[in-house]
Amino acid sequence: MDGSWYNVLMTDCIFCKIVAGEIPSYKIYEDEKYLAFLDIMPWCEGHTLVIPKQHVQWVWDYENVGEYFEVVRKIAKHLGRVSGEEVVRSNIDGWEVPHAHIHVKPGKNNGMKGEQIAPEEMEKIRAKFTMLS
Ligand code: 5GP
Ligand code: ZN
């Protein structure tokens, strides 16, 4: 492989576009290296994706995965605190988007079924869970 496949992936990567601000997202956390935003097809209120800004396909490809998990932990604790839920689930899939991401999901589904919800509702949820000032 000559690297062109990787470059094409980065150019087309929807999460790289979110990092670059080329497409909108409901951000709840951002620092120099990581970003967290609401999943567009949520399975619960506060369903969040935490990503490294650097494009790697798999979580396991990210060199500083310990640091990455510390950020995920901070966000998971925050989502648990704000939602008042004891259970904060998390999973790593990657069936759809080839940019490393970790799902963090506070509480039960409460009727959400991985379907898009109204933008006003998404904005309310973002405002509730944001860690940005
Ligand atoms: P996975 O790759 O983990 O199997 O699924 C990708 C996840 O990213 C899905 O839960 C999907 O709803 C979410 N997703 C896909 N495209 C976008 C997008 O453009 N914006 C946001 N916020 N989430 C997305
Ligand atoms: Zn990417």
PDB file of C-alpha atoms and ligand atoms in Angstrom:
ATOM      1  CA  MET A   1       0.000   0.000   0.000  1.00  0.00           C
ATOM      2  CA  ASP A   2       1.471   3.377  -1.014  1.00  0.00           C
ATOM      3  CA  GLY A   3      -0.414   5.575   1.413  1.00  0.00           C
ATOM      4  CA  SER A   4      -2.952   6.884  -1.107  1.00  0.00           C
ATOM      5  CA  TRP A   5      -5.693   4.725   0.376  1.00  0.00           C
ATOM      6  CA  TYR A   6      -5.048   6.304   3.781  1.00  0.00           C
ATOM      7  CA  ASN A   7      -5.133   9.830   2.328  1.00  0.00           C
ATOM      8  CA  VAL A   8      -8.415   9.203   0.518  1.00  0.00           C
ATOM      9  CA  LEU A   9      -9.867   7.937   3.777  1.00  0.00           C
ATOM     10  CA  MET A  10      -8.828  11.102   5.619  1.00  0.00           C
ATOM     11  CA  THR A  11     -10.207  13.406   2.937  1.00  0.00           C
ATOM     12  CA  ASP A  12     -13.543  11.625   2.954  1.00  0.00           C
ATOM     13  CA  CYS A  13     -13.685  11.021   6.692  1.00  0.00           C
ATOM     14  CA  ILE A  14     -16.801  12.542   8.208  1.00  0.00           C
ATOM     15  CA  PHE A  15     -15.232  12.815  11.677  1.00  0.00           C
ATOM     16  CA  CYS A  16     -12.159  14.608  10.264  1.00  0.00           C
ATOM     17  CA  LYS A  17     -14.648  17.039   8.717  1.00  0.00           C
ATOM     18  CA  ILE A  18     -16.260  17.527  12.128  1.00  0.00           C
ATOM     19  CA  VAL A  19     -12.807  18.175  13.649  1.00  0.00           C
ATOM     20  CA  ALA A  20     -12.071  20.713  10.902  1.00  0.00           C
ATOM     21  CA  GLY A  21     -15.445  22.411  11.467  1.00  0.00           C
ATOM     22  CA  GLU A  22     -16.493  21.634   7.884  1.00  0.00           C
ATOM     23  CA  ILE A  23     -19.655  19.940   9.055  1.00  0.00           C
ATOM     24  CA  PRO A  24     -21.586  20.820  12.225  1.00  0.00           C
ATOM     25  CA  SER A  25     -21.808  18.744  15.373  1.00  0.00           C
ATOM     26  CA  TYR A  26     -23.196  19.061  18.880  1.00  0.00           C
ATOM     27  CA  LYS A  27     -19.893  19.330  20.774  1.00  0.00           C
ATOM     28  CA  ILE A  28     -19.756  18.741  24.489  1.00  0.00           C
ATOM     29  CA  TYR A  29     -15.988  18.564  25.069  1.00  0.00           C
ATOM     30  CA  GLU A  30     -12.890  19.705  23.245  1.00  0.00           C
ATOM     31  CA  ASP A  31      -9.208  19.998  23.980  1.00  0.00           C
ATOM     32  CA  GLU A  32      -6.078  20.122  21.863  1.00  0.00           C
ATOM     33  CA  LYS A  33      -6.153  16.438  20.968  1.00  0.00           C
ATOM     34  CA  TYR A  34      -9.688  15.147  21.575  1.00  0.00           C
ATOM     35  CA  LEU A  35     -13.273  15.989  20.760  1.00  0.00           C
ATOM     36  CA  ALA A  36     -16.603  14.677  22.069  1.00  0.00           C
ATOM     37  CA  PHE A  37     -19.940  15.310  20.376  1.00  0.00           C
ATOM     38  CA  LEU A  38     -23.442  13.852  20.434  1.00  0.00           C
ATOM     39  CA  ASP A  39     -24.115  10.836  18.234  1.00  0.00           C
ATOM     40  CA  ILE A  40     -26.506  11.931  15.496  1.00  0.00           C
ATOM     41  CA  MET A  41     -28.537   8.701  15.883  1.00  0.00           C
ATOM     42  CA  PRO A  42     -28.664   8.432  19.680  1.00  0.00           C
ATOM     43  CA  TRP A  43     -29.508   5.285  21.622  1.00  0.00           C
ATOM     44  CA  CYS A  44     -30.064   7.335  24.795  1.00  0.00           C
ATOM     45  CA  GLU A  45     -30.086  10.945  25.959  1.00  0.00           C
ATOM     46  CA  GLY A  46     -26.460  12.039  26.062  1.00  0.00           C
ATOM     47  CA  HIS A  47     -25.142   9.344  23.700  1.00  0.00           C
ATOM     48  CA  THR A  48     -21.684  10.742  22.983  1.00  0.00           C
ATOM     49  CA  LEU A  49     -18.787   9.863  20.704  1.00  0.00           C
ATOM     50  CA  VAL A  50     -15.276  10.620  21.934  1.00  0.00           C
ATOM     51  CA  ILE A  51     -12.617  10.828  19.228  1.00  0.00           C
ATOM     52  CA  PRO A  52      -8.947  11.688  18.883  1.00  0.00           C
ATOM     53  CA  LYS A  53      -8.544  14.613  16.476  1.00  0.00           C
ATOM     54  CA  GLN A  54      -5.776  12.735  14.726  1.00  0.00           C
ATOM     55  CA  HIS A  55      -7.158  10.426  12.051  1.00  0.00           C
ATOM     56  CA  VAL A  56      -6.568   6.760  12.830  1.00  0.00           C
ATOM     57  CA  GLN A  57      -9.056   4.096  11.823  1.00  0.00           C
ATOM     58  CA  TRP A  58      -9.186   2.070  15.008  1.00  0.00           C
ATOM     59  CA  VAL A  59      -8.978   2.956  18.671  1.00  0.00           C
ATOM     60  CA  TRP A  60      -6.221   0.333  18.832  1.00  0.00           C
ATOM     61  CA  ASP A  61      -4.202   2.274  16.232  1.00  0.00           C
ATOM     62  CA  TYR A  62      -4.042   5.374  18.440  1.00  0.00           C
ATOM     63  CA  GLU A  63      -0.621   5.563  19.969  1.00  0.00           C
ATOM     64  CA  ASN A  64      -1.518   7.194  23.295  1.00  0.00           C
ATOM     65  CA  VAL A  65      -4.568   5.060  24.016  1.00  0.00           C
ATOM     66  CA  GLY A  66      -4.070   5.427  27.806  1.00  0.00           C
ATOM     67  CA  GLU A  67      -4.391   9.195  27.580  1.00  0.00           C
ATOM     68  CA  TYR A  68      -7.399   8.761  25.267  1.00  0.00           C
ATOM     69  CA  PHE A  69      -9.130   6.528  27.822  1.00  0.00           C
ATOM     70  CA  GLU A  70      -8.458   9.052  30.593  1.00  0.00           C
ATOM     71  CA  VAL A  71     -10.400  11.621  28.549  1.00  0.00           C
ATOM     72  CA  VAL A  72     -13.205   9.117  27.919  1.00  0.00           C
ATOM     73  CA  ARG A  73     -13.300   8.402  31.644  1.00  0.00           C
ATOM     74  CA  LYS A  74     -13.614  12.103  32.495  1.00  0.00           C
ATOM     75  CA  ILE A  75     -16.487  12.469  30.028  1.00  0.00           C
ATOM     76  CA  ALA A  76     -18.221   9.250  31.175  1.00  0.00           C
ATOM     77  CA  LYS A  77     -18.101  10.455  34.806  1.00  0.00           C
ATOM     78  CA  HIS A  78     -19.518  13.815  33.759  1.00  0.00           C
ATOM     79  CA  LEU A  79     -22.354  12.210  31.754  1.00  0.00           C
ATOM     80  CA  GLY A  80     -23.171  10.001  34.735  1.00  0.00           C
ATOM     81  CA  ARG A  81     -23.188  12.958  37.125  1.00  0.00           C
ATOM     82  CA  VAL A  82     -25.333  15.214  34.938  1.00  0.00           C
ATOM     83  CA  SER A  83     -27.833  12.491  34.009  1.00  0.00           C
ATOM     84  CA  GLY A  84     -27.996  11.186  37.578  1.00  0.00           C
ATOM     85  CA  GLU A  85     -27.647   7.693  36.130  1.00  0.00           C
ATOM     86  CA  GLU A  86     -25.533   5.115  37.886  1.00  0.00           C
ATOM     87  CA  VAL A  87     -24.913   3.113  34.729  1.00  0.00           C
ATOM     88  CA  VAL A  88     -22.839   4.629  31.956  1.00  0.00           C
ATOM     89  CA  ARG A  89     -22.391   2.153  29.121  1.00  0.00           C
ATOM     90  CA  SER A  90     -19.650   2.297  26.528  1.00  0.00           C
ATOM     91  CA  ASN A  91     -18.789   0.424  23.375  1.00  0.00           C
ATOM     92  CA  ILE A  92     -16.302   0.459  20.565  1.00  0.00           C
ATOM     93  CA  ASP A  93     -17.635  -0.573  17.159  1.00  0.00           C
ATOM     94  CA  GLY A  94     -16.508   1.116  13.955  1.00  0.00           C
ATOM     95  CA  TRP A  95     -18.846  -0.566  11.471  1.00  0.00           C
ATOM     96  CA  GLU A  96     -19.736   2.734   9.882  1.00  0.00           C
ATOM     97  CA  VAL A  97     -17.124   5.413  10.418  1.00  0.00           C
ATOM     98  CA  PRO A  98     -13.427   4.651   9.829  1.00  0.00           C
ATOM     99  CA  HIS A  99     -12.158   7.160  12.416  1.00  0.00           C
ATOM    100  CA  ALA A 100     -11.486   5.933  15.951  1.00  0.00           C
ATOM    101  CA  HIS A 101     -14.415   6.662  18.279  1.00  0.00           C
ATOM    102  CA  ILE A 102     -15.707   5.430  21.622  1.00  0.00           C
ATOM    103  CA  HIS A 103     -19.443   5.463  22.363  1.00  0.00           C
ATOM    104  CA  VAL A 104     -20.450   6.632  25.854  1.00  0.00           C
ATOM    105  CA  LYS A 105     -24.091   6.199  26.874  1.00  0.00           C
ATOM    106  CA  PRO A 106     -25.528   7.282  30.235  1.00  0.00           C
ATOM    107  CA  GLY A 107     -28.550   5.395  31.513  1.00  0.00           C
ATOM    108  CA  LYS A 108     -31.278   3.474  29.748  1.00  0.00           C
ATOM    109  CA  ASN A 109     -32.486   3.994  26.195  1.00  0.00           C
ATOM    110  CA  ASN A 110     -35.721   5.669  27.387  1.00  0.00           C
ATOM    111  CA  GLY A 111     -37.401   5.230  24.040  1.00  0.00           C
ATOM    112  CA  MET A 112     -34.462   6.268  21.873  1.00  0.00           C
ATOM    113  CA  LYS A 113     -33.809   3.803  19.079  1.00  0.00           C
ATOM    114  CA  GLY A 114     -30.756   4.983  17.210  1.00  0.00           C
ATOM    115  CA  GLU A 115     -32.845   7.315  15.061  1.00  0.00           C
ATOM    116  CA  GLN A 116     -32.355  10.983  14.318  1.00  0.00           C
ATOM    117  CA  ILE A 117     -34.202  13.341  16.612  1.00  0.00           C
ATOM    118  CA  ALA A 118     -35.213  16.984  16.156  1.00  0.00           C
ATOM    119  CA  PRO A 119     -32.375  19.549  16.097  1.00  0.00           C
ATOM    120  CA  GLU A 120     -34.022  21.519  18.941  1.00  0.00           C
ATOM    121  CA  GLU A 121     -33.988  18.391  21.073  1.00  0.00           C
ATOM    122  CA  MET A 122     -30.325  17.721  20.187  1.00  0.00           C
ATOM    123  CA  GLU A 123     -29.454  21.298  21.139  1.00  0.00           C
ATOM    124  CA  LYS A 124     -31.220  20.910  24.491  1.00  0.00           C
ATOM    125  CA  ILE A 125     -29.280  17.734  25.190  1.00  0.00           C
ATOM    126  CA  ARG A 126     -26.003  19.394  24.146  1.00  0.00           C
ATOM    127  CA  ALA A 127     -26.669  22.315  26.492  1.00  0.00           C
ATOM    128  CA  LYS A 128     -27.457  19.908  29.333  1.00  0.00           C
ATOM    129  CA  PHE A 129     -24.322  17.811  28.926  1.00  0.00           C
ATOM    130  CA  THR A 130     -21.747  20.286  27.661  1.00  0.00           C
ATOM    131  CA  MET A 131     -18.399  20.570  29.416  1.00  0.00           C
ATOM    132  CA  LEU A 132     -17.502  23.610  27.323  1.00  0.00           C
ATOM    133  CA  SER A 133     -17.863  27.034  28.832  1.00  0.00           C
TER     134      SER A 133
HETATM  135  P1  5GP B   1     -19.909   2.750  14.367  1.00  0.00           P
HETATM  136  O1  5GP B   1     -18.825   3.103  13.350  1.00  0.00           O
HETATM  137  O2  5GP B   1     -19.454   2.920  15.788  1.00  0.00           O
HETATM  138  O3  5GP B   1     -20.491   1.395  14.118  1.00  0.00           O
HETATM  139  O4  5GP B   1     -21.089   3.768  14.140  1.00  0.00           O
HETATM  140  C1  5GP B   1     -20.813   5.127  13.901  1.00  0.00           C
HETATM  141  C2  5GP B   1     -21.677   6.015  14.792  1.00  0.00           C
HETATM  142  O5  5GP B   1     -21.457   7.353  14.363  1.00  0.00           O
HETATM  143  C3  5GP B   1     -23.182   5.740  14.674  1.00  0.00           C
HETATM  144  O6  5GP B   1     -23.723   5.610  15.983  1.00  0.00           O
HETATM  145  C4  5GP B   1     -23.717   6.960  13.932  1.00  0.00           C
HETATM  146  O7  5GP B   1     -24.997   7.356  14.360  1.00  0.00           O
HETATM  147  C5  5GP B   1     -22.679   8.028  14.235  1.00  0.00           C
HETATM  148  N1  5GP B   1     -22.512   8.992  13.144  1.00  0.00           N
HETATM  149  C6  5GP B   1     -22.349   8.709  11.827  1.00  0.00           C
HETATM  150  N2  5GP B   1     -22.216   9.837  11.119  1.00  0.00           N
HETATM  151  C7  5GP B   1     -22.287  10.857  12.006  1.00  0.00           C
HETATM  152  C8  5GP B   1     -22.214  12.269  11.867  1.00  0.00           C
HETATM  153  O8  5GP B   1     -22.044  12.823  10.797  1.00  0.00           O
HETATM  154  N3  5GP B   1     -22.331  13.001  13.002  1.00  0.00           N
HETATM  155  C9  5GP B   1     -22.502  12.427  14.222  1.00  0.00           C
HETATM  156  N4  5GP B   1     -22.608  13.233  15.269  1.00  0.00           N
HETATM  157  N5  5GP B   1     -22.576  11.103  14.395  1.00  0.00           N
HETATM  158  C10 5GP B   1     -22.466  10.323  13.294  1.00  0.00           C
HETATM  159 ZN    ZN B   2     -10.871  10.932  10.215  1.00  0.00          ZN
END
